[in-house]
Coordinates of C-alpha atoms in Angstrom, one line a residue:
M94 CA -19.9 -6.4 -16.6
T95 CA -22.9 -4.5 -17.9
G96 CA -25.0 -1.6 -16.6
T97 CA -28.7 -2.6 -16.0
D98 CA -31.8 -1.0 -14.7
P99 CA -32.4 -2.7 -11.3
Q100 CA -36.1 -2.6 -11.7
S101 CA -36.2 -4.3 -15.1
A102 CA -33.3 -6.8 -14.8
S103 CA -35.3 -9.8 -15.7
T104 CA -33.2 -11.3 -18.5
P105 CA -31.8 -14.6 -17.3
N106 CA -28.0 -14.5 -16.6
P107 CA -26.3 -17.0 -18.9
N108 CA -23.7 -17.6 -16.3
A109 CA -26.2 -18.3 -13.5
D110 CA -25.8 -21.6 -11.7
A111 CA -28.6 -22.7 -9.4
E112 CA -26.1 -24.8 -7.4
G113 CA -24.8 -22.0 -5.4
P114 CA -23.1 -18.6 -5.0
G115 CA -20.1 -17.3 -6.9
A116 CA -21.0 -19.0 -10.2
A117 CA -23.2 -16.4 -11.5
G118 CA -21.4 -13.3 -12.7
P119 CA -22.6 -10.1 -10.9
T120 CA -24.5 -7.6 -12.8
M121 CA -23.5 -4.0 -12.2
N122 CA -26.1 -1.3 -12.2
D123 CA -24.9 2.2 -13.0
S124 CA -25.9 5.7 -11.9
D125 CA -25.0 8.7 -14.0
G126 CA -21.9 9.6 -12.1
G127 CA -18.3 8.6 -13.1
G128 CA -16.2 6.1 -11.1
S129 CA -12.5 5.3 -11.2
N130 CA -12.9 3.5 -14.5
G131 CA -15.5 5.9 -16.0
T132 CA -18.5 4.2 -14.6
D133 CA -20.1 4.5 -11.1
H134 CA -21.4 1.1 -10.2
G135 CA -24.0 1.8 -7.6
V136 CA -25.5 -1.6 -6.9
V137 CA -24.7 -5.2 -7.9
Q138 CA -27.1 -8.0 -8.6
L139 CA -25.3 -11.2 -7.6
H140 CA -28.0 -13.7 -8.9
D141 CA -31.1 -13.4 -11.0
G142 CA -33.4 -14.5 -8.1
D143 CA -32.1 -12.1 -5.5
N144 CA -34.5 -9.7 -3.8
V145 CA -31.6 -7.8 -2.2
W146 CA -28.8 -6.1 -4.1
M147 CA -25.3 -5.2 -3.0
A148 CA -24.0 -1.6 -2.6
A149 CA -20.8 -1.4 -4.6
R150 CA -20.1 2.0 -3.0
A151 CA -21.7 4.0 -0.2
L152 CA -25.2 5.0 -1.2
V153 CA -26.8 8.2 0.0
A154 CA -30.4 8.3 1.2
G155 CA -32.6 9.8 -1.5
E156 CA -30.3 9.1 -4.5
T157 CA -31.6 7.2 -7.5
I158 CA -29.9 4.4 -9.3
G159 CA -31.8 3.6 -12.4
N160 CA -35.3 3.3 -11.1
L161 CA -34.2 2.3 -7.6
R162 CA -34.4 5.1 -5.0
I163 CA -32.4 4.6 -1.8
A164 CA -35.0 5.0 1.0
G165 CA -34.9 5.7 4.7
S166 CA -31.1 5.8 5.4
A167 CA -27.7 5.7 3.8
V168 CA -26.4 2.2 2.8
P169 CA -22.6 1.6 3.4
A170 CA -20.5 -0.1 0.7
G171 CA -20.8 -3.9 0.9
H172 CA -24.2 -3.8 2.6
K173 CA -27.6 -4.9 1.2
V174 CA -30.4 -2.8 -0.2
A175 CA -33.9 -4.2 -1.0
A176 CA -34.6 -4.4 -4.7
Q177 CA -38.3 -5.1 -4.1
A178 CA -40.7 -5.0 -1.2
I179 CA -40.2 -7.9 1.3
P180 CA -43.0 -8.5 3.7
A181 CA -42.3 -9.5 7.3
G182 CA -41.6 -13.2 7.6
E183 CA -40.6 -13.6 3.9
L184 CA -37.2 -15.0 2.8
V185 CA -34.4 -12.6 2.0
I186 CA -32.5 -13.9 -1.0
K187 CA -28.9 -13.3 -1.9
F188 CA -26.6 -15.4 -4.0
G189 CA -29.8 -17.1 -5.2
Q190 CA -30.2 -18.6 -1.7
P191 CA -32.1 -17.6 1.4
I192 CA -30.0 -15.8 4.0
G193 CA -32.7 -15.3 6.6
K194 CA -36.2 -13.8 7.0
A195 CA -37.4 -10.2 7.2
S196 CA -38.2 -9.4 10.8
C197 CA -40.5 -6.6 9.7
D198 CA -41.8 -5.2 6.4
I199 CA -39.0 -4.0 4.2
G200 CA -39.6 -1.4 1.5
V201 CA -38.0 -1.0 -1.9
G202 CA -34.6 0.7 -1.6
E203 CA -34.3 0.2 2.2
H204 CA -31.1 -0.9 3.9
V205 CA -31.3 -4.6 4.8
H206 CA -29.3 -5.5 7.9
S207 CA -29.5 -6.6 11.5
H208 CA -32.4 -4.3 12.3
N209 CA -34.8 -6.0 9.8
L210 CA -33.2 -9.4 9.0
V211 CA -32.8 -12.5 11.2
D212 CA -31.3 -15.9 10.4
A213 CA -33.8 -18.7 9.7
H214 CA -31.5 -21.6 8.6
Q215 CA -32.3 -25.0 10.0
V216 CA -29.8 -27.8 9.6
D217 CA -31.5 -30.7 7.7
S218 CA -30.5 -34.0 9.2
D219 CA -31.6 -35.7 6.0
W220 CA -28.7 -34.8 3.7
R221 CA -30.3 -36.7 0.8
S222 CA -32.9 -34.0 0.6
L223 CA -30.1 -31.4 0.3
A224 CA -28.2 -33.4 -2.3
G225 CA -31.1 -33.7 -4.7
T226 CA -31.1 -36.5 -7.2
A227 CA -27.4 -36.9 -8.0
F228 CA -23.9 -36.6 -6.6
S229 CA -21.0 -35.1 -8.4
T230 CA -19.8 -38.5 -9.6
S231 CA -22.8 -38.7 -11.9
S232 CA -22.9 -35.0 -12.7
P233 CA -19.2 -33.9 -12.7
A234 CA -18.4 -30.4 -11.5
K235 CA -16.8 -28.0 -13.9
K236 CA -13.0 -27.9 -14.1
P237 CA -10.8 -25.4 -16.0
T238 CA -8.8 -26.6 -19.0
V239 CA -5.2 -27.0 -18.1
P240 CA -3.2 -25.9 -21.2
A241 CA 0.2 -27.0 -19.9
E242 CA 1.7 -28.2 -16.7
K243 CA 2.9 -25.3 -14.5
T244 CA 6.0 -25.5 -12.4
W245 CA 7.6 -23.7 -9.4
Q246 CA 10.8 -23.9 -7.4
G247 CA 10.5 -25.9 -4.2
F248 CA 12.5 -27.8 -1.6
V249 CA 12.1 -31.6 -2.3
R250 CA 12.3 -33.6 1.0
P251 CA 13.4 -37.3 1.4
D252 CA 9.8 -38.4 2.0
G253 CA 8.6 -36.9 -1.3
Q254 CA 7.0 -33.8 0.1
V255 CA 7.9 -30.4 -1.4
G256 CA 8.2 -27.3 0.6
T257 CA 7.5 -23.7 -0.3
R258 CA 9.9 -22.5 2.4
N259 CA 12.8 -24.0 4.4
Y260 CA 12.5 -23.3 8.1
V261 CA 14.0 -24.8 11.3
Q262 CA 11.1 -25.4 13.6
I263 CA 11.0 -25.1 17.4
L264 CA 7.9 -26.8 19.0
A265 CA 6.8 -26.7 22.7
R266 CA 5.4 -30.0 23.9
V267 CA 3.7 -28.2 26.8
N268 CA 3.0 -24.5 27.7
C269 CA 5.5 -24.9 30.5
S270 CA 8.4 -24.9 27.9
A271 CA 7.0 -22.0 25.8
T272 CA 9.2 -19.3 27.2
V273 CA 12.3 -21.4 26.8
C274 CA 11.4 -21.9 23.1
H275 CA 11.3 -18.2 22.6
H276 CA 14.6 -17.6 24.4
V277 CA 16.3 -20.2 22.3
A278 CA 15.1 -18.5 19.1
A279 CA 16.3 -15.1 20.4
R280 CA 19.8 -16.4 20.4
F281 CA 19.7 -16.3 16.6
P282 CA 19.1 -12.7 15.6
P283 CA 19.0 -11.8 11.9
E284 CA 22.7 -11.2 11.6
R285 CA 23.4 -14.8 12.9
L286 CA 20.8 -16.3 10.6
A287 CA 22.4 -14.6 7.7
E288 CA 25.1 -17.3 7.8
F289 CA 22.5 -19.7 6.5
P290 CA 21.2 -18.2 3.3
N291 CA 19.1 -21.2 2.2
V292 CA 17.1 -21.1 5.5
D293 CA 14.1 -18.8 5.7
G294 CA 14.3 -18.5 9.4
I295 CA 13.2 -20.1 12.7
A296 CA 9.5 -20.9 13.2
I297 CA 8.3 -21.0 16.8
G298 CA 5.3 -23.1 17.8
T299 CA 4.1 -22.5 21.4
H300 CA 0.7 -23.1 22.8
T301 CA -1.4 -23.1 26.0
T302 CA -1.9 -26.9 26.7
G303 CA 0.0 -30.2 26.8
C304 CA -0.9 -31.1 30.4
A305 CA -4.0 -31.4 32.6
L306 CA -5.8 -33.5 30.0
R307 CA -6.9 -37.1 29.7
Y308 CA -4.0 -39.3 28.5
A309 CA -4.6 -40.3 24.9
G310 CA -8.0 -38.6 25.0
Q311 CA -9.4 -36.4 22.2
K312 CA -7.7 -33.2 23.4
Q313 CA -4.3 -34.9 23.6
Q314 CA -4.8 -36.7 20.3
M315 CA -5.6 -33.4 18.5
L316 CA -2.5 -31.7 19.9
G317 CA -0.3 -34.7 19.0
R318 CA -1.5 -34.6 15.4
V319 CA -0.6 -30.9 15.2
L320 CA 2.9 -31.4 16.7
K321 CA 3.6 -34.3 14.3
G322 CA 2.3 -32.4 11.3
Y323 CA 4.5 -29.4 12.0
A324 CA 7.6 -31.5 12.9
G325 CA 7.3 -33.4 9.6
H326 CA 6.0 -30.5 7.4
A327 CA 7.5 -30.1 4.0
N328 CA 8.5 -26.5 4.9
V329 CA 10.6 -27.7 7.8
G330 CA 14.2 -28.7 7.2
S331 CA 14.7 -29.7 10.8
C332 CA 12.7 -29.6 14.1
L333 CA 13.5 -29.3 17.8
T334 CA 10.8 -30.0 20.4
I335 CA 11.2 -28.9 24.0
G336 CA 9.1 -30.1 27.0
L337 CA 9.3 -29.7 30.8
G338 CA 9.3 -33.4 31.6
C339 CA 6.2 -34.0 33.8
E340 CA 3.5 -33.2 31.2
Q341 CA 1.2 -35.6 29.5
T342 CA 2.6 -35.0 26.0
T343 CA 5.8 -37.0 26.7
P344 CA 8.2 -38.3 24.0
E345 CA 6.9 -41.8 24.8
Y346 CA 3.3 -40.7 24.2
L347 CA 4.2 -39.0 20.9
S348 CA 6.1 -42.0 19.7
E349 CA 3.4 -44.5 20.6
H350 CA 0.4 -42.6 19.4
H351 CA 1.7 -40.4 16.6
Q352 CA 4.9 -42.0 15.4
L353 CA 6.8 -38.8 16.3
V354 CA 10.2 -40.3 17.2
A355 CA 12.7 -38.7 19.5
I356 CA 16.4 -38.5 18.7
S357 CA 19.2 -37.0 20.8
D358 CA 21.5 -35.7 18.1
P359 CA 20.1 -33.8 15.0
R360 CA 22.9 -35.3 12.9
S361 CA 21.5 -38.8 13.4
L362 CA 18.2 -38.0 11.6
P363 CA 17.3 -41.2 9.6
V364 CA 16.6 -41.1 5.9
T365 CA 12.8 -41.1 5.6
S366 CA 11.2 -42.9 2.7
P367 CA 7.9 -41.8 1.2
E368 CA 6.3 -45.0 2.6
S369 CA 7.2 -44.2 6.2
E370 CA 4.6 -42.7 8.6
S371 CA 7.1 -41.8 11.3
V372 CA 8.7 -38.4 11.8
S373 CA 12.0 -37.9 13.7
T374 CA 12.7 -34.8 15.8
T375 CA 15.3 -33.8 18.2
M376 CA 13.7 -33.6 21.7
L377 CA 14.9 -31.9 24.9
T378 CA 13.4 -32.1 28.4
M379 CA 14.0 -29.3 30.8
Q380 CA 14.0 -31.4 33.9
A381 CA 16.5 -33.8 32.4
E382 CA 18.8 -31.1 31.1
G383 CA 19.0 -29.3 34.5
G384 CA 16.5 -26.5 34.2
T385 CA 15.9 -23.4 32.1
R386 CA 19.4 -22.0 31.5
A387 CA 20.9 -25.4 30.8
T388 CA 18.1 -26.3 28.3
I389 CA 18.5 -23.0 26.4
D390 CA 22.3 -23.5 26.2
R391 CA 21.9 -27.1 24.9
A392 CA 19.1 -26.1 22.5
E393 CA 21.3 -23.4 21.1
K394 CA 24.0 -25.9 20.2
H395 CA 21.4 -28.2 18.6
L396 CA 19.8 -25.4 16.7
E397 CA 23.2 -24.3 15.2
T398 CA 23.6 -27.9 13.9
M399 CA 20.1 -28.0 12.6
L400 CA 20.5 -24.7 10.7
E401 CA 23.7 -26.1 9.1
I402 CA 21.7 -29.2 8.0
A403 CA 18.8 -27.2 6.7
N404 CA 21.1 -24.9 4.8
Q405 CA 22.2 -27.8 2.7
N406 CA 18.8 -27.8 1.0
S407 CA 18.2 -25.8 -2.2
R408 CA 15.2 -25.2 -4.5
T409 CA 14.6 -27.2 -7.6
T410 CA 11.9 -27.2 -10.4
V411 CA 8.8 -29.2 -9.4
P412 CA 5.3 -29.5 -10.9
A413 CA 2.4 -27.4 -9.6
R414 CA 0.7 -30.5 -8.3
H415 CA 3.0 -30.4 -5.3
L416 CA 1.0 -27.5 -3.9
R417 CA -1.6 -28.0 -1.2
L418 CA -3.6 -24.8 -0.7
A419 CA -5.2 -23.8 2.6
L420 CA -8.3 -21.7 1.8
E421 CA -9.0 -19.2 4.6
C422 CA -11.1 -16.0 5.1
G423 CA -10.9 -13.6 8.1
G424 CA -12.3 -10.2 8.8
S425 CA -14.8 -10.8 6.0
D426 CA -17.2 -8.2 4.8
G427 CA -20.1 -7.9 2.3
H428 CA -17.6 -7.8 -0.6
S429 CA -15.9 -11.0 0.3
G430 CA -18.5 -13.4 -1.0
W431 CA -18.6 -11.8 -4.5
T432 CA -15.0 -10.8 -5.1
A433 CA -12.2 -12.3 -3.0
N434 CA -13.8 -15.7 -2.1
P435 CA -15.0 -16.6 -5.6
L436 CA -11.5 -15.6 -6.9
V437 CA -9.9 -18.0 -4.4
G438 CA -12.5 -20.6 -5.5
A439 CA -11.3 -20.2 -9.1
L440 CA -7.7 -20.8 -7.9
A441 CA -8.8 -23.9 -6.0
D442 CA -10.3 -25.2 -9.2
R443 CA -7.1 -24.6 -11.1
M444 CA -5.0 -26.2 -8.4
V445 CA -7.0 -29.4 -8.3
A446 CA -7.0 -29.5 -12.2
H447 CA -3.2 -29.3 -12.0
G448 CA -3.2 -32.3 -9.7
G449 CA -2.8 -30.5 -6.4
A450 CA -5.1 -30.1 -3.4
A451 CA -7.2 -27.4 -1.8
V452 CA -8.6 -27.4 1.7
L453 CA -11.6 -25.5 3.1
S454 CA -12.2 -25.4 6.9
E455 CA -14.1 -23.5 9.6
T456 CA -17.1 -25.8 9.8
T457 CA -19.1 -23.2 11.7
E458 CA -18.8 -21.0 8.7
L459 CA -20.2 -23.6 6.3
I460 CA -23.5 -24.0 8.2
G461 CA -26.2 -22.4 6.0
A462 CA -24.3 -23.5 2.9
E463 CA -23.7 -27.1 3.7
H464 CA -26.3 -28.2 1.1
L465 CA -24.1 -26.8 -1.6
L466 CA -21.2 -29.0 -0.5
V467 CA -23.4 -32.0 0.0
A468 CA -24.6 -31.7 -3.6
R469 CA -20.9 -31.7 -4.8
S470 CA -19.8 -34.6 -2.6
R471 CA -17.9 -37.4 -4.2
D472 CA -20.3 -40.0 -2.8
E473 CA -22.8 -40.6 0.0
S474 CA -20.1 -41.3 2.6
V475 CA -18.5 -37.9 2.1
A476 CA -21.9 -36.2 2.4
Q477 CA -22.8 -38.1 5.5
R478 CA -19.4 -37.2 7.1
L479 CA -19.9 -33.5 6.4
M480 CA -23.4 -33.6 7.9
D481 CA -22.1 -35.4 11.0
K482 CA -19.6 -32.6 11.5
V483 CA -22.3 -30.0 11.1
D484 CA -24.5 -31.9 13.6
W485 CA -21.6 -32.1 16.1
W486 CA -21.0 -28.4 16.0
K487 CA -24.7 -27.7 16.5
Q488 CA -24.8 -29.8 19.6
H489 CA -21.4 -28.6 20.8
V490 CA -22.4 -24.9 20.7
A491 CA -25.8 -25.5 22.2
M492 CA -24.1 -27.3 25.2
Y493 CA -22.6 -23.9 26.1
G494 CA -25.9 -22.0 25.6
G495 CA -24.8 -20.5 22.2
E496 CA -26.1 -20.5 18.7
I497 CA -24.2 -20.9 15.4
D498 CA -25.6 -17.5 14.3
N499 CA -23.4 -15.9 17.0
N500 CA -20.4 -16.5 14.7
P501 CA -20.5 -13.3 12.6
S502 CA -18.3 -10.8 14.5
I503 CA -18.8 -7.2 15.1
G504 CA -16.5 -6.4 12.3
N505 CA -18.3 -8.8 9.9
K506 CA -21.6 -7.0 10.6
A507 CA -20.1 -3.6 10.2
G508 CA -18.9 -4.8 6.8
G509 CA -22.4 -5.8 5.7
L510 CA -22.7 -9.5 6.8
T511 CA -25.8 -10.0 8.9
T512 CA -26.4 -13.8 9.4
I513 CA -24.3 -16.9 9.6
T514 CA -26.1 -18.2 6.5
E515 CA -25.1 -15.1 4.5
K516 CA -21.5 -15.4 5.8
S517 CA -21.4 -19.2 5.0
L518 CA -22.7 -18.8 1.5
G519 CA -19.9 -16.3 0.8
A520 CA -17.3 -18.4 2.6
V521 CA -18.1 -21.6 0.7
S522 CA -17.3 -20.0 -2.6
K523 CA -13.6 -20.3 -1.7
S524 CA -14.0 -24.0 -2.6
G525 CA -14.7 -23.3 -6.2
T526 CA -16.9 -25.6 -8.3
G527 CA -15.2 -28.9 -8.0
I528 CA -16.1 -32.2 -6.5
L529 CA -15.7 -32.5 -2.7
D530 CA -13.4 -35.5 -2.3
G531 CA -13.4 -35.9 1.5
V532 CA -13.9 -34.5 5.0
L533 CA -10.9 -34.6 7.3
D534 CA -10.6 -34.4 11.1
Y535 CA -8.7 -31.5 12.5
A536 CA -4.9 -31.7 11.6
D537 CA -5.4 -34.9 9.6
T538 CA -3.0 -35.5 6.7
V539 CA -4.3 -33.8 3.5
P540 CA -4.2 -36.1 0.5
K541 CA -2.1 -35.0 -2.4
Q542 CA -4.9 -34.2 -4.8
G543 CA -8.5 -33.0 -4.6
L544 CA -10.8 -30.7 -2.7
Y545 CA -11.3 -31.3 1.0
V546 CA -13.1 -29.9 4.1
M547 CA -11.1 -30.0 7.3
D548 CA -13.2 -29.7 10.5
S549 CA -12.2 -26.7 12.5
P550 CA -13.6 -23.7 14.4
G551 CA -14.2 -20.3 12.7
F552 CA -11.1 -18.8 14.4
D553 CA -8.4 -18.0 11.9
P554 CA -5.3 -19.0 13.8
S555 CA -6.7 -22.4 14.9
S556 CA -8.1 -23.0 11.4
V557 CA -4.8 -22.3 9.6
T558 CA -2.8 -24.2 12.2
G559 CA -4.9 -27.3 11.5
K560 CA -4.5 -27.1 7.7
V561 CA -0.7 -26.5 8.0
A562 CA -0.4 -29.5 10.3
G563 CA -2.3 -31.4 7.6
G564 CA 0.4 -30.5 5.1
C565 CA -0.8 -27.4 3.3
N566 CA 2.2 -25.5 2.1
L567 CA 0.6 -22.2 0.9
V568 CA -2.2 -20.2 2.5
L569 CA -4.7 -18.1 0.5
F570 CA -6.3 -15.7 3.0
T571 CA -9.1 -13.4 1.9
T572 CA -10.2 -10.3 4.0
G573 CA -12.7 -7.5 3.7
R574 CA -12.1 -5.7 7.0
G575 CA -8.3 -6.0 6.9
S576 CA -6.6 -9.0 8.6
C577 CA -3.0 -8.7 9.5
F578 CA -2.5 -12.5 9.9
G579 CA 0.8 -14.1 9.0
G580 CA 2.2 -17.6 9.3
K581 CA 5.4 -19.6 9.8
P582 CA 6.5 -22.0 8.4
V583 CA 3.9 -21.5 5.6
P584 CA 3.6 -18.2 3.8
V585 CA 0.2 -16.4 3.8
I586 CA -1.1 -14.6 0.7
K587 CA -3.6 -11.9 1.7
I588 CA -6.3 -11.0 -0.8
A589 CA -8.3 -7.8 -0.2
S590 CA -12.0 -8.0 -1.2
H591 CA -12.1 -4.3 -2.4
S592 CA -9.8 -1.6 -3.6
T593 CA -10.4 0.8 -0.7
L594 CA -9.0 -1.8 1.8
F595 CA -6.2 -2.8 -0.6
H596 CA -4.8 0.7 -0.7
A597 CA -5.6 1.6 2.9
M598 CA -3.6 -1.4 4.2
R599 CA -1.2 -1.8 1.3
D600 CA 1.7 -3.1 3.5
D601 CA -0.5 -6.0 4.6
M602 CA -2.1 -6.9 1.3
D603 CA -0.7 -9.0 -1.5
W604 CA -3.6 -8.9 -4.1
N605 CA -6.6 -6.8 -4.9
A606 CA -9.8 -8.7 -5.7
G607 CA -11.5 -5.4 -6.0
Q608 CA -10.3 -5.3 -9.6
L609 CA -13.3 -7.5 -10.3
L610 CA -15.5 -4.4 -9.7
E611 CA -13.3 -2.3 -12.0
G612 CA -13.7 -4.3 -15.2
V613 CA -11.3 -7.2 -14.9
S614 CA -12.9 -10.5 -15.6
M615 CA -12.7 -13.4 -13.1
D616 CA -10.8 -15.7 -15.5
E617 CA -8.3 -13.0 -16.3
L618 CA -7.7 -12.1 -12.6
A619 CA -7.6 -15.8 -11.6
D620 CA -5.0 -16.6 -14.3
Q621 CA -2.9 -13.6 -13.1
L622 CA -3.0 -14.6 -9.5
F623 CA -2.3 -18.3 -10.2
E624 CA 1.0 -17.2 -11.8
E625 CA 1.7 -15.0 -8.8
L626 CA 0.9 -17.9 -6.5
L627 CA 3.6 -20.0 -8.2
Q628 CA 6.1 -17.1 -7.6
F629 CA 5.1 -16.9 -3.9
A630 CA 5.6 -20.6 -3.7
S631 CA 9.0 -20.3 -5.3
G632 CA 10.2 -17.9 -2.6
T633 CA 8.9 -14.4 -3.4
Q634 CA 8.1 -12.9 0.0
T635 CA 4.5 -12.2 1.0
A636 CA 3.4 -9.0 2.7
S637 CA 3.3 -10.7 6.1
E638 CA 6.7 -12.2 5.6
R639 CA 8.2 -8.8 4.9
L640 CA 6.6 -7.5 8.1
G641 CA 8.0 -10.5 10.1
L642 CA 4.6 -11.9 11.2
G643 CA 4.0 -15.5 12.1
D644 CA 5.7 -16.1 15.5
H645 CA 2.5 -16.1 17.5
E646 CA -0.2 -17.6 15.2
F647 CA 0.4 -21.2 16.1
V648 CA -2.9 -22.0 17.9
P649 CA -3.8 -25.7 18.0
W650 CA -7.5 -26.4 18.4
T651 CA -8.2 -28.9 21.2
V652 CA -11.6 -30.2 22.5
G653 CA -11.9 -31.4 26.0
P654 CA -11.7 -30.4 29.7
V655 CA -8.7 -29.0 31.5
L656 CA -8.3 -31.5 34.3

């Protein structure tokens, strides 16, 4: 990364890619001071065409960086500063893309944020105008060279799936059985679980629905897909589901609509073939068992047996292609879109090149960048399906009097993100540069190879729940403000977008993408993290696992009225 005069940086960046953010390497612009690596990077040019630059550190009003004088007020780290005058109504450009319009005249060196920038993105219903002249099939996206097949240590299941962990899962069929589920798990404290060294623990999945919904309607179908996905997940050695008895989500419904088959004895689990679509799970019903205490007692006996069964599994060497990565960002800031998210995108490219899969979600946080994914779509049907999801969200939010631009949170804005378009352009860089192979409904099964978008809201627990239900067995989670998210039965790798956060919340962070601002190249850091990713998949505990997080992050997204 080179130091450049921000007023004269007109030489084209050889790494620049007009297709979207994250491809062009940032240009650092240095002041005369000394930073942690001997250079004080004051501002960063993310793309040759940008008229706003990024503050790599807190900038003081009146200081000069090259020929750029910080005017008006201080600019916090991760925020934007005008590299040139921007008249009212003119587009503000970041990542080489418009992120909104100036709401008033903006002078050179001024802080650019909510006080002078508004979103101006309009969803184009004609996706062909977004795609340009060719899809990725005629203009293949870049893929990294794979020198040799990588391997890791995983749990191979009878149906051919491979788990990164080995949990016993307890699922509530309805909120009315949620407390019972937690009481059952409480009967297995750490000292009792220590008797089963090959089992990572008990994962609890309780939620707020399961009844007061239209039978077999959209809401119930979404919940059913989640329950089946968790019960049959590669990271689950055995599963117990508990219901009250009078709910809509009955064993009969789950069997008929989702091939989630009830068995009475966990030892009678059938041998599942890779061709089978059914999943077997032990089911208990509180009303049939005689109430709360009787159900807990019976469930404890079942769980003891299930732990014994799961403990018979052990790890074996498997190819990297058995990994399916859930790509997530939460508590994003102005650094996220040019450090942590592009780093995850580089890992997604590597994963797909190795024959595995990567899944992007949070549809509301793609709006403003949907044209970049349309242009990378496998074919017209994929592009059309993505735009259909975007259009649904636009109508869905409007029905409640909201706007998509309401998505950036208070924390996002404090970290430097101003509009949904800006947030989306940074978020989409988690998908890397590869071909978009498909668009999935929430909690749909994720294919074994390729890059996919799964429809979901921009709420981290619901988004991750859907991708795990789809089969993702490792979560890459970037954060700029400091998320403390953890997951069971799938481990979550937390990636800090800058070094200050990484060191301030060291117990919660697994990796520091801020190294990209300190002289480490993207390829070097991505190669290092890919090797670490394989170690995490093989059983190395993540920060959130060491903290014991993950018992309350199971949050299925369901759409429909409570009746």
